[in-house]
Coordinates of C-alpha atoms (C1' of nucleotides) in Angstrom, one line a residue:
Chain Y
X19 CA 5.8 -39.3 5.3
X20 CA 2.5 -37.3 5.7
X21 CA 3.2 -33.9 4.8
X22 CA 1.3 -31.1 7.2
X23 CA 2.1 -27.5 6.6
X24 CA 1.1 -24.6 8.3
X25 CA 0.6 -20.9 8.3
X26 CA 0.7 -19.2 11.5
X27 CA -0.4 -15.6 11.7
X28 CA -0.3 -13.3 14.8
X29 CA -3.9 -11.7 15.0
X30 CA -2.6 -8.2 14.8
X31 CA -4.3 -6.9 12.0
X32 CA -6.4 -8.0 8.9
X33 CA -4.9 -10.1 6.6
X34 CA -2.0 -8.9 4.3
X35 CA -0.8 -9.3 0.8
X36 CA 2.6 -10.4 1.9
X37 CA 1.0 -13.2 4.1
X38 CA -0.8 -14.4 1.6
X39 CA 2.1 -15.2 -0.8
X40 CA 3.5 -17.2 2.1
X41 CA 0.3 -19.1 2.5
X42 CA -0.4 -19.4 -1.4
X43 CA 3.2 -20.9 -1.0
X44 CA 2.1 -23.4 2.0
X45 CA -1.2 -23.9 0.0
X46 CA 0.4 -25.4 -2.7
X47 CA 2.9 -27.4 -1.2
X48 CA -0.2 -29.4 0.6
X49 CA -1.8 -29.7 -2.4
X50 CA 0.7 -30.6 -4.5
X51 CA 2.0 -33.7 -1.7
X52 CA -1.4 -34.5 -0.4
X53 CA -0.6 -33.4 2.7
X54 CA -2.3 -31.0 5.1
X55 CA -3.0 -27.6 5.4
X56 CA -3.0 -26.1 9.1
X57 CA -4.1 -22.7 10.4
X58 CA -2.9 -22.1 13.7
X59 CA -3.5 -18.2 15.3
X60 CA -0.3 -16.9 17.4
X61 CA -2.3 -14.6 19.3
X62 CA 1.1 -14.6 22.3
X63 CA 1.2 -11.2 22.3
X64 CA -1.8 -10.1 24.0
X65 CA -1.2 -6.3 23.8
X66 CA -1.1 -6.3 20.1
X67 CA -4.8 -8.4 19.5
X68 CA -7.0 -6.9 16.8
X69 CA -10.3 -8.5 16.8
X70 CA -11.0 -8.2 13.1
X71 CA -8.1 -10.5 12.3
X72 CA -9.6 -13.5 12.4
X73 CA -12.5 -12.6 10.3
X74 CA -9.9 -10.9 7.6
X75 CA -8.2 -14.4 7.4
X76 CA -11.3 -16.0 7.0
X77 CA -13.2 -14.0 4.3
X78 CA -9.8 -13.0 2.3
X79 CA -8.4 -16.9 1.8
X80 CA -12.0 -18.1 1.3
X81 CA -12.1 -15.4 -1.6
X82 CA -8.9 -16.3 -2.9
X83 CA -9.8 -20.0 -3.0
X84 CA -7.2 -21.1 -0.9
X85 CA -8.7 -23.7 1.4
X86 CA -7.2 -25.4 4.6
X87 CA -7.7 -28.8 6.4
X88 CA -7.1 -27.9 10.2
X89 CA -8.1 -24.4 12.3
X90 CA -9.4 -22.7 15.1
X91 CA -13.0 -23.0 13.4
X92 CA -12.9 -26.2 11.9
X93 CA -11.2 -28.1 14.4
X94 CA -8.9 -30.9 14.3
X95 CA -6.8 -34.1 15.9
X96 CA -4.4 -31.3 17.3
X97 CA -6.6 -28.8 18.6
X98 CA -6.9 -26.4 19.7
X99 CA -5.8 -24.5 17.3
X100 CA -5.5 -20.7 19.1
X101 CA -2.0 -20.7 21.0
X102 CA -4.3 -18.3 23.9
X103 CA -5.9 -22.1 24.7
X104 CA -2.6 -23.5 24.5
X105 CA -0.9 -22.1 27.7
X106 CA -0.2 -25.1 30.1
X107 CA 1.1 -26.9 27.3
X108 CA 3.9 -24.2 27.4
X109 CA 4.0 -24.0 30.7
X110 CA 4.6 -27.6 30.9
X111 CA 7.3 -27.4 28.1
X112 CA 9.1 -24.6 30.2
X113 CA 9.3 -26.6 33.4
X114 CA 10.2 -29.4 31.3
X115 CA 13.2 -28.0 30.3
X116 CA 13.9 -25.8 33.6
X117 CA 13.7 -29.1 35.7
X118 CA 16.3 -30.5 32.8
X119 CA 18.8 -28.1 33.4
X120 CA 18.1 -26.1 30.0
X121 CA 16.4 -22.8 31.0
X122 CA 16.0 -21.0 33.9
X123 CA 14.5 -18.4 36.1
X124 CA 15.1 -15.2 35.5
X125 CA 14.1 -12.1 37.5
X126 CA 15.8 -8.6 36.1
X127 CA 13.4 -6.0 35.9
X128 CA 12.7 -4.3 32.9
X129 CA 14.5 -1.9 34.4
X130 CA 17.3 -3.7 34.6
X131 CA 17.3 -4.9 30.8
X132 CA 16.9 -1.6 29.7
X133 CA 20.2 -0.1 31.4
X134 CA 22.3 -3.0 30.9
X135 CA 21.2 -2.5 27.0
X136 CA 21.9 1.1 27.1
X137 CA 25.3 0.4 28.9
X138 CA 26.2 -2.3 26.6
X139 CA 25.5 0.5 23.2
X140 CA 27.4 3.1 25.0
X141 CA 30.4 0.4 24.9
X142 CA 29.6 -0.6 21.7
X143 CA 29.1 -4.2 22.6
X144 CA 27.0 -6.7 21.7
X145 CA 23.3 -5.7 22.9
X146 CA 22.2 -9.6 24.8
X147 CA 21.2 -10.6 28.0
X148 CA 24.4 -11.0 30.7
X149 CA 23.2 -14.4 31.8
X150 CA 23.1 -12.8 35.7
X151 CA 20.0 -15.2 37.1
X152 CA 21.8 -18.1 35.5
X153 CA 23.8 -18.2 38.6
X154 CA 21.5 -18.5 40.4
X155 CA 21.1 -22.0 42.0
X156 CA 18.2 -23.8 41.3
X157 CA 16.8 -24.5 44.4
X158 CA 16.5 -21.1 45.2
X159 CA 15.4 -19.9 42.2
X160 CA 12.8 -22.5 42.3
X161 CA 11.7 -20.8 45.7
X162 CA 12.1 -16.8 44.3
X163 CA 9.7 -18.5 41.0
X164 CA 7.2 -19.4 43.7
X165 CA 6.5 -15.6 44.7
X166 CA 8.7 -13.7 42.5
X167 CA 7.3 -12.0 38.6
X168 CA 9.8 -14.0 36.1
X169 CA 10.7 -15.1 33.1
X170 CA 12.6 -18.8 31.7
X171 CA 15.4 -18.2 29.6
X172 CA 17.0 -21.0 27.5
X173 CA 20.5 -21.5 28.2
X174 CA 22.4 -21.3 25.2
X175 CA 25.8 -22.8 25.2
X176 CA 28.9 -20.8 24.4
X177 CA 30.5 -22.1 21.9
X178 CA 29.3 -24.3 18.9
X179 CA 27.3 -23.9 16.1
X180 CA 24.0 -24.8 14.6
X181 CA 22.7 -25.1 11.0
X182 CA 20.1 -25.7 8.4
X183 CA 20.3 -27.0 4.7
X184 CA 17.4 -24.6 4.4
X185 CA 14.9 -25.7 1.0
X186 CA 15.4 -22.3 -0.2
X187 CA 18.6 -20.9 0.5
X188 CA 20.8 -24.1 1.5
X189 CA 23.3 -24.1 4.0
X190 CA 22.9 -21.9 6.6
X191 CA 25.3 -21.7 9.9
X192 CA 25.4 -19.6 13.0
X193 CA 28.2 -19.5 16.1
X194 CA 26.0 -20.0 19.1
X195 CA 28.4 -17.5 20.7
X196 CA 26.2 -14.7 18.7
X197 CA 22.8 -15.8 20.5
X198 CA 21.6 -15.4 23.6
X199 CA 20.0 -16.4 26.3
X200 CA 16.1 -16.2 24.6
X201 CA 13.2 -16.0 27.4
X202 CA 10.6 -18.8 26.4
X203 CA 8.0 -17.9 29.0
X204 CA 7.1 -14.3 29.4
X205 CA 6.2 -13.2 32.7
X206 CA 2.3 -13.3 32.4
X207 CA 3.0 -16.9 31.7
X208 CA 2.2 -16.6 27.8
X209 CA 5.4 -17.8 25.4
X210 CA 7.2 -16.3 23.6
X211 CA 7.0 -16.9 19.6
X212 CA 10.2 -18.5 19.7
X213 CA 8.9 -21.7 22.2
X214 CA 5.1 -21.6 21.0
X215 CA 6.5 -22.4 17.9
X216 CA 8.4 -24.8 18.5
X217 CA 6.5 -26.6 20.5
X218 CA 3.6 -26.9 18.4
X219 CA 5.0 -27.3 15.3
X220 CA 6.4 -30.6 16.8
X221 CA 3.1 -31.2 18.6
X222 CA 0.6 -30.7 15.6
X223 CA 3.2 -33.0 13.7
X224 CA 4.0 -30.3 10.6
X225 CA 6.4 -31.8 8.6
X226 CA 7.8 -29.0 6.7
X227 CA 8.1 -25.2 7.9
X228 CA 7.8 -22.9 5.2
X229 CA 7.5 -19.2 6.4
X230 CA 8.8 -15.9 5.5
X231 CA 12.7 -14.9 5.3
X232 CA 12.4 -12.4 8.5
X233 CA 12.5 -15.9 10.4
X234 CA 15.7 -17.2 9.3
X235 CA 17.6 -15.3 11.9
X236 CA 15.8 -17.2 14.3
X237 CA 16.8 -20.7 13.3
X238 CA 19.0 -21.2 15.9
X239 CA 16.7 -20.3 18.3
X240 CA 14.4 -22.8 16.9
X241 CA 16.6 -25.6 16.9
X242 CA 18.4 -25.0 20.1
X243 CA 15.2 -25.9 21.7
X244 CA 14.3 -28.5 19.3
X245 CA 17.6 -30.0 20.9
X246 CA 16.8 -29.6 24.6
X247 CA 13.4 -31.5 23.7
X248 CA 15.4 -34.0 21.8
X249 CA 13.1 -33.3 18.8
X250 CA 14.3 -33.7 15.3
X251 CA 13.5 -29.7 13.6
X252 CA 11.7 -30.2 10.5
X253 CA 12.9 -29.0 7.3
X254 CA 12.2 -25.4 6.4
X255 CA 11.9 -22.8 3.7
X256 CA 12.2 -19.3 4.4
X257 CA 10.7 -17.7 0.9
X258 CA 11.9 -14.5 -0.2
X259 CA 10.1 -11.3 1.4
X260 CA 7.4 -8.6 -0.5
X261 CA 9.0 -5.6 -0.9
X262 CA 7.7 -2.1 -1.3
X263 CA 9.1 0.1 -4.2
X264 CA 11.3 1.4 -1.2
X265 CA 13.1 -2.1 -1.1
X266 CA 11.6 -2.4 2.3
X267 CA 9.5 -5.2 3.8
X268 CA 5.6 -4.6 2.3
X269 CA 4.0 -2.4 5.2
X270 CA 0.7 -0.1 5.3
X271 CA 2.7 2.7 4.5
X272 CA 3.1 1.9 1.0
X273 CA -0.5 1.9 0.2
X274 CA -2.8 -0.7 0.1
X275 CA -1.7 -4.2 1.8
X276 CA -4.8 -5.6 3.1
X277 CA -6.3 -8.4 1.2
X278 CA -10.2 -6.9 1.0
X279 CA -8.3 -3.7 -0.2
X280 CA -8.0 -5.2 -3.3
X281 CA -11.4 -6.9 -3.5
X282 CA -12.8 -3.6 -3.1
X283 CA -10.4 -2.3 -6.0
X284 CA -12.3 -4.8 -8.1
X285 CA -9.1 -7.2 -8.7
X286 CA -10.7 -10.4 -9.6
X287 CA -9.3 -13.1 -6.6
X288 CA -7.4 -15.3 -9.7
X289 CA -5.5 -12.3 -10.9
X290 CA -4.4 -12.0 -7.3
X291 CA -3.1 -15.3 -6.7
X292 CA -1.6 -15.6 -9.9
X293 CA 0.6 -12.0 -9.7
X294 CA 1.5 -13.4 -5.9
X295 CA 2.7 -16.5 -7.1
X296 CA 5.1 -15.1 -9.1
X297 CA 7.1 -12.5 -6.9
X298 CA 9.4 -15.0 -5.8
X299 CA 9.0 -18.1 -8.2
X300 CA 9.0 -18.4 -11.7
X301 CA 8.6 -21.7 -13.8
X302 CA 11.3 -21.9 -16.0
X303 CA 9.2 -21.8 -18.8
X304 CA 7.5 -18.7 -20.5
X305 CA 4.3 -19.4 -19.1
X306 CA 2.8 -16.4 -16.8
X307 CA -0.8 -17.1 -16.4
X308 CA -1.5 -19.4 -13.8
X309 CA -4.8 -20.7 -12.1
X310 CA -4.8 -22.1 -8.6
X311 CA -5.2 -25.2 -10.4
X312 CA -2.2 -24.9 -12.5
X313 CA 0.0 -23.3 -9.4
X314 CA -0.8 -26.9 -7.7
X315 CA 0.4 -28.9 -10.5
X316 CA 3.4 -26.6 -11.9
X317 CA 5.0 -24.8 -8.6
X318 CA 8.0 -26.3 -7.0
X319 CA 9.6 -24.9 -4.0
X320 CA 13.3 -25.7 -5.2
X321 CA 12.6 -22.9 -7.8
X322 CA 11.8 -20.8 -5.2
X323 CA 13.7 -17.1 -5.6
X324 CA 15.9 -16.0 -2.9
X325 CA 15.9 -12.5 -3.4
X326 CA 13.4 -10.3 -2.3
X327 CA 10.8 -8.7 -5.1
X328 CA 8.6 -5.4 -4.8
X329 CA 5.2 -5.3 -5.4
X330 CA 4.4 -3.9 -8.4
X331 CA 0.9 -2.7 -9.1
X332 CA 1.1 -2.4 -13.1
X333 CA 1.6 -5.8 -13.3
X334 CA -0.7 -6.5 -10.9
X335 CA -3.3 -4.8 -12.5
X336 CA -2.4 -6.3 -15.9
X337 CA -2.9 -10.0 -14.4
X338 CA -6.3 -8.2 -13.4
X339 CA -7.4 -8.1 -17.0
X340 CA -6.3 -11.2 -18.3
X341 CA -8.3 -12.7 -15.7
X342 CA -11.3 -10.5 -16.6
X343 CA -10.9 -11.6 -20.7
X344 CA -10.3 -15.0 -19.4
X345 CA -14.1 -15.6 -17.4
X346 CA -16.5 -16.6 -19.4
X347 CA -19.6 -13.5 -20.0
X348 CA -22.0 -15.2 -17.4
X349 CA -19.5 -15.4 -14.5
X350 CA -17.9 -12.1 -15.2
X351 CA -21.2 -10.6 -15.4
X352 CA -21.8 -12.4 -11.7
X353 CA -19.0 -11.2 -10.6
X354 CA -19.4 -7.4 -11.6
X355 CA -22.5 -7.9 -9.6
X356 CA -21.8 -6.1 -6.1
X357 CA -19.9 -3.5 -8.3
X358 CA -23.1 -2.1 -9.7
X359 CA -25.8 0.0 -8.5
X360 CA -28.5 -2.6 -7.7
X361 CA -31.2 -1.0 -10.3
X362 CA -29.6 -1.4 -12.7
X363 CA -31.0 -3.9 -15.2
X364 CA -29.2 -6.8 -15.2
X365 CA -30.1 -8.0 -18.2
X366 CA -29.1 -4.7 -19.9
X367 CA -25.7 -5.4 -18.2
X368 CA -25.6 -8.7 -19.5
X369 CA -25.9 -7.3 -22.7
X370 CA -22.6 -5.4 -21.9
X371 CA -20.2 -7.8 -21.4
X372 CA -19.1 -8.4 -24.9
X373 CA -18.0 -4.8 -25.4
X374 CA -16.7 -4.1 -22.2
X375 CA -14.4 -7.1 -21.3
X376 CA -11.8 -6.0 -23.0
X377 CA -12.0 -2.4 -21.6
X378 CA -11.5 -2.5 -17.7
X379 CA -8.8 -4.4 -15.8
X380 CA -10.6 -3.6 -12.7
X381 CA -14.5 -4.6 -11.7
X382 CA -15.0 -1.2 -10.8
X383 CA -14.1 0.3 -13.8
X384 CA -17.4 -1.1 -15.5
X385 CA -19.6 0.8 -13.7
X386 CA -18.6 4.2 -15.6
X387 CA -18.3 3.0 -18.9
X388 CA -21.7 1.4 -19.1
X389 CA -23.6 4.1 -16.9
X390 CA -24.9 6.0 -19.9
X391 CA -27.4 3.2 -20.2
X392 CA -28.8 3.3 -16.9
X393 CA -29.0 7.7 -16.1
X394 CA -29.4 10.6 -18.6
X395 CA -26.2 12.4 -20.0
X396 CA -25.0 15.6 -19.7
X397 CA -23.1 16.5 -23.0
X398 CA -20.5 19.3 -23.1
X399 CA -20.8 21.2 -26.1
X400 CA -17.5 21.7 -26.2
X401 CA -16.9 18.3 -26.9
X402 CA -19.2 17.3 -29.0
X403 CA -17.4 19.4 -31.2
X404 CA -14.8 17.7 -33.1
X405 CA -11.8 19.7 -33.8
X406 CA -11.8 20.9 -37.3
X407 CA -15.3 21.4 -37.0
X408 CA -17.9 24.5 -36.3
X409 CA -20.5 24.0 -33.8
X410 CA -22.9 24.4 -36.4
X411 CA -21.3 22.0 -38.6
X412 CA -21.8 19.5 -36.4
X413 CA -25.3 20.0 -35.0
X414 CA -25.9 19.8 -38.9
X415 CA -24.1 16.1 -39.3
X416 CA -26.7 14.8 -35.7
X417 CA -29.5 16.3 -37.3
X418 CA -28.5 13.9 -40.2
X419 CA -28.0 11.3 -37.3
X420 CA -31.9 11.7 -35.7
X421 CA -33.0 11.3 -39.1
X422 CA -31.1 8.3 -40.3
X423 CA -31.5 6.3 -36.9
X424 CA -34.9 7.1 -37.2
X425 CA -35.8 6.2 -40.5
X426 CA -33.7 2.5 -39.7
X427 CA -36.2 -0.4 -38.8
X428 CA -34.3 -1.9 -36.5
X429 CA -31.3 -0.1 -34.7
X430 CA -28.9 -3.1 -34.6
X431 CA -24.9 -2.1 -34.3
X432 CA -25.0 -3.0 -38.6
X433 CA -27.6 -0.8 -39.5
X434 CA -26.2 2.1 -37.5
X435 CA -22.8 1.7 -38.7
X436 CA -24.3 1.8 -42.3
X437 CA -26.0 5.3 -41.1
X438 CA -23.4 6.7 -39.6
X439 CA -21.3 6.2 -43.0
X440 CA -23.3 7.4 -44.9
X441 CA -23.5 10.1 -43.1
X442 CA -19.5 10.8 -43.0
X443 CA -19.3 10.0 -46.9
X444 CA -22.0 12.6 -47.2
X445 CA -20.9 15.3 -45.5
X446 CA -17.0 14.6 -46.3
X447 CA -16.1 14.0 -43.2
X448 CA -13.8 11.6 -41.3
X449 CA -16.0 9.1 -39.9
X450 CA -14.0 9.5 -36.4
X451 CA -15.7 12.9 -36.5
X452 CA -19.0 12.0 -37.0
X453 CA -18.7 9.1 -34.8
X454 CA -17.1 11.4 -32.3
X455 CA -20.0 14.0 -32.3
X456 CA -22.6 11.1 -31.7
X457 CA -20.7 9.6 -29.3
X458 CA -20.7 12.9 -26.8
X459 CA -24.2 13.1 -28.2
X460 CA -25.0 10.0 -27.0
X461 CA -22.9 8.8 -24.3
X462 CA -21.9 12.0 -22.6
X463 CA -18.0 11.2 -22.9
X464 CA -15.6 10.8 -25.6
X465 CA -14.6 7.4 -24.5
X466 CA -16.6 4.5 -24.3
X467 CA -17.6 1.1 -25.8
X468 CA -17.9 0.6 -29.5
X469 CA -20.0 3.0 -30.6
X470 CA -22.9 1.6 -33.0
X471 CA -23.0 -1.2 -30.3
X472 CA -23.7 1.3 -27.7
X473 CA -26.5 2.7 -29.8
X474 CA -27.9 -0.6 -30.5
X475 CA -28.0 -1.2 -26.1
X476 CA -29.4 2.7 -25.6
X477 CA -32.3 1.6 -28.3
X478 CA -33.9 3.9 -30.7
X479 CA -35.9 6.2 -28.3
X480 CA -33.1 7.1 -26.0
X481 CA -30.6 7.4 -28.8
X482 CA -32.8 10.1 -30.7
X483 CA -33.4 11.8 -27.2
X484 CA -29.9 12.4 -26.8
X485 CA -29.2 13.7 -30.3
X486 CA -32.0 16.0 -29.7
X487 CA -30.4 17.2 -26.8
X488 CA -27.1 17.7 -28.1
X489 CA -28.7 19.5 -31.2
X490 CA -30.4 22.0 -29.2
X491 CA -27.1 22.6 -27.0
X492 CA -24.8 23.3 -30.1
X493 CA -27.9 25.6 -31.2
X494 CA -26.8 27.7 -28.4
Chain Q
rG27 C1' 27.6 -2.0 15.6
rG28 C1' 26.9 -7.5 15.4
rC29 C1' 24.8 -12.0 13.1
rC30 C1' 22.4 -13.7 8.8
rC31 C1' 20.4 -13.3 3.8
rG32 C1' 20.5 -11.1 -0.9
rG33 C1' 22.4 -8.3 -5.6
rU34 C1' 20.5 -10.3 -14.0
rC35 C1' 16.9 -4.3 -18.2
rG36 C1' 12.7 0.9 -14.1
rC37 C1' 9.7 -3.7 -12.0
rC38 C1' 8.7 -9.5 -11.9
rU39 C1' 12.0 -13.0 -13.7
rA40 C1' 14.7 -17.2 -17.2
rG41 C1' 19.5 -18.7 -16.8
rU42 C1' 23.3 -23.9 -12.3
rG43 C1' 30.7 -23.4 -16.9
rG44 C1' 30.3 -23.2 -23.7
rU45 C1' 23.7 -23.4 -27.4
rC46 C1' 24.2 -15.9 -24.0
rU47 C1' 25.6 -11.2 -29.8
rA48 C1' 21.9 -12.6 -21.7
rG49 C1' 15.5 -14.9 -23.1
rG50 C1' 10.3 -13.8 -21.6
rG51 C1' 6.5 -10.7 -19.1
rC52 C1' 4.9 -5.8 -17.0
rG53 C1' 5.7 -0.7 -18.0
rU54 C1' 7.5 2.9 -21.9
rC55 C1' 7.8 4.3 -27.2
rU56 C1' 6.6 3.3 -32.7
rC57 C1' 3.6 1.1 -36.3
rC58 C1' -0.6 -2.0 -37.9
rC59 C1' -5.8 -2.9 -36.9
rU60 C1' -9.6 0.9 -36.1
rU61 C1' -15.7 4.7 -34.9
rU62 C1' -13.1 6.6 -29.2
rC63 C1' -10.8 3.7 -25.5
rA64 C1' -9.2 -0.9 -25.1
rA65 C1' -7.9 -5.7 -26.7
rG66 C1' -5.0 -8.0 -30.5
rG67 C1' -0.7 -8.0 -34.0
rA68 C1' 4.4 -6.3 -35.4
rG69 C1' 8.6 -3.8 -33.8
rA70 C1' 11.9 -0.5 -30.7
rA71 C1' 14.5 1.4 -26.7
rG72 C1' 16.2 -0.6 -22.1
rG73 C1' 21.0 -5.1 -18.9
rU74 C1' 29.6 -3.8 -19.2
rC75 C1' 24.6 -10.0 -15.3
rA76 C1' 26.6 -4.6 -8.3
rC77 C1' 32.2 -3.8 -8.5
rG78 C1' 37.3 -5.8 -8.3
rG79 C1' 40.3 -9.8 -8.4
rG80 C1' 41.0 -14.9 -9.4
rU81 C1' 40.1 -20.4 -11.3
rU82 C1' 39.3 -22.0 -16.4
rC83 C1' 40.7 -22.8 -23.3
rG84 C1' 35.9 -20.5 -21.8
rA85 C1' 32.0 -17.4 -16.1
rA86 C1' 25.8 -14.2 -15.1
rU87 C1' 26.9 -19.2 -13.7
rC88 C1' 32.8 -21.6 -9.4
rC89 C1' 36.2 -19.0 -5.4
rC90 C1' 37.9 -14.6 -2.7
rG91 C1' 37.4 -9.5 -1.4
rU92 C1' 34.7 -4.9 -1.7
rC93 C1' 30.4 -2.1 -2.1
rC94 C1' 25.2 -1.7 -1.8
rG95 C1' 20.4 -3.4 -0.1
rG96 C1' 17.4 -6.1 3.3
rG97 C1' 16.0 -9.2 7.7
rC98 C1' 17.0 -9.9 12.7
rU99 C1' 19.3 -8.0 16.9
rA100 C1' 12.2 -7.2 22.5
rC101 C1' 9.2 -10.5 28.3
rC102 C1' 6.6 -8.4 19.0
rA103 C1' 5.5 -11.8 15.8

RNA sequence: GGCCCGGUCGCCUAGUGGUCUAGGGCGUCUCCCUUUCAAGGAGAAGGUCACGGGUUCGAAUCCCGUCCGGGCUACCA
């Protein structure tokens, strides 16, 4: 059997970290069976559009990596792809199964809903449609449909019961006398989630349904009207959800949950994938870090978690900068690109990477500890002194630095190192305090990358400059 | 309230009846390395496996109950 997944997101925002884990999870499924990856937009709810949606899906997955076969821009043998340009194809289905004898017309008013909801609370009864245009006979309500605003509701027996060996959780059963009667068609003739999805999953031939756990409640939904069809329902997955520290479902209220979010935060797009991956699957195995590549060939879905995990940043951010030691220097100086002020010399960047790769966890974090190479410094005075030390004690010890660094012929990181100790065996000190002192000097800030590399990048000129600088500042 | 799904260190998790005195990672702490910060290395603290009953020679693993958390309960997805 061909396998065809899908991932079907409602266009009501930009693309979200929780999504993503679901389609990472549909992503490598396809890979991993040869099957088919399918993006289909369940823009049904026309109040809720967001136009930048579409474009969020788009950049964020193509950033990611994660690639699909079938969409609204690429096209495909099931097109289209946009459930909007799918409507008489519902509209059929509905009639279909209204001229069957398994939905109906229904006409109560909102109005009507809402009271016969508020009665059924005040009772303390179960809160579900009372089935009152089911009585009506067809015929008639064939005629009222001709004229009349409605809805078709699926007629869901009373008794019985429906279930799924789902692939994550297993067996899963629910008494139809729990469910109601679901409307498929809304009244501006759109469907509802419930039919659109049901219909086109069977249409666009997707062999396995993998989605989120907030569907699982509407299973039987799903494969009531799989039966009326006389459909066989696919198997499904419903993966564990994201959690926020709160324990509740991932939303925008816990901070950042939009995908370009954290390309802007300067996570590298493998660090990503590879923290996603694991809230809600683990290999069995002690291994952690996980390209794409490596999620294809090692993921399974039967080792799929069924409890929810929350999102945690640290680690997150961790995964960030083992991806970061992990790029070779060229691509990770590619990639700290767009993160730097454009005149800045690239090649004096380059020159960076070494000494800064194993410093930042983010790209953005480069940008500060390189930026003494690129704009003049402002030391403090009060930190270029070190603790034990008097000011003038230590404009003493970078006097001794100008004149060592400028008495070296070349100002590689060995030959300062070798001045800079001599310097410290000298005067007595602790080389952390001389360092320290030439480091503000230098640098402007007490932390930084290593510092006789530093030097060597500033070169001889600016380096002497600075010392200057910082010996006229502790002159006072 | 109802239906459904969950519940192993703060967090992500390994574990599917004996090898578990419950393992790894993140985070925290200590030490080493060391020119700062990192990275790296070595360690430590941290879990009565939600709780209570069973079943069994033996249970984190099986069964039942309870509690707690979550999802759904819309003409939203």
């Amino acid at each position: 059997m061909t396998v065809r997944v899908r991932f079907a997101p409602s266009p009501t925002g930009e693309l979200h970290i929780g999504s993503v884990r679901t389609i990472l999870y549909n992503y490598l499924f396809a890979k991993q069976n040869a099957g088919a990856l399918v993006l289909r937009i369940e823009d049904t709810d026309q109040a809720r559009l967001d136009p930048r949606a579409l474009p969020s899906i788009y950049d964020g997955l193509h950033w990611l990596g994660i690639g699909w076969d079938e969409g609204p821009r690429e096209g495909g043998p099931y097109a289209p792809y946009v459930q909007s340009e799918r409507l008489a194809l519902y509209q059929r289905h509905a009639q279909q199964l209204v001229d069957q004898g398994d939905a109906y017309f229904c006409f109560c008013s909102k109005e009507r809903l809402d009271q016969l909801r508020a009665q059924q609370q005040a009772r303390k009864e179960l809160t579900r449609y009372d089935r009152f245009c089911r009585r009506i006979d067809p015929a008639t309500a064939a005629e009222r449909a001709a004229r009349e605003p409605h809805v078709v509701r699926l007629k869901v027996p009373d008794e019985g019961a429906v279930a799924i060996d789902d692939l994550v959780h297993g067996h899963v059963e629910w008494e139809l006398a729990t469910i109601e009667d679901q409307v498929l068609l809304k009244t501006d003739g759109f469907p509802t989630y419930h039919l659109a999805v049901v219909v086109d999953d069977h249409l666009m031939a997707v062999s396995h349904i993998i989605r989120g756990e907030e569907w699982l409640a509407s299973v039987p939904k799903h494969i009531l009207i799989y039966r009326a069809f006389g459909w066989p329902a696919p198997p499904m997955a419903h993966v564990p959800l994201v959690l926020g520290p709160d324990g509740k479902k991932l939303s925008k209220r816990h901070g950042a949950t939009r995908v370009a979010e954290f390309r802007e935060q300067g996570y590298l797009p493998e660090a990503l994938v590879n923290y996603l991956a694991l809230v809600g699957w683990a290999p069995g195995t002690e291994d952690e870090v996980f390209s794409l590549d490596d999620l294809v060939a090692r993921w399974r879905i039967d080792q799929v978690q069924r409890a929810g995990g929350k999102w945690d940043v640290e680690r997150l951010r961790w995964f960030g900068g083992v991806w970061i030691r992990r790029l070779p220097e060229d691509e990770l100086a590619r990639r700290l690109d767009p993160f730097l002020p454009p005149q800045w010399d690239r090649s004096v960047v380059r020159a960076t990477i070494p000494v800064i790769r194993e410093r930042i966890e983010l790209l953005t974090q480069a940008k500060d500890l390189i930026a003494f190479l690129f704009g003049d410094v402002a030391p403090e005075a009060a930190l270029l002194v070190a603790k034990k030390r008097t000011p003038e004690e230590t404009r003493t010890a970078i006097a001794r630095a100008m004149g060592s660094l400028s008495a070296l012929g070349s100002l590689d990181h060995g030959a300062v190192k070798d001045a800079l100790e001599k310097i410290a065996a000298d005067l007595g000190w602790k080389q952390g305090d001389v360092n320290m002192a030439v480091r503000v000097a230098v640098t402007g800030t007490k932390v930084g990358p290593p510092l006789y590399e530093s030097i060597e990048l500033l070169g001889r000129e600016r380096a002497l400059s600075r010392l200057a600088r910082a010996e006229e500042i502790l002159r006072g």
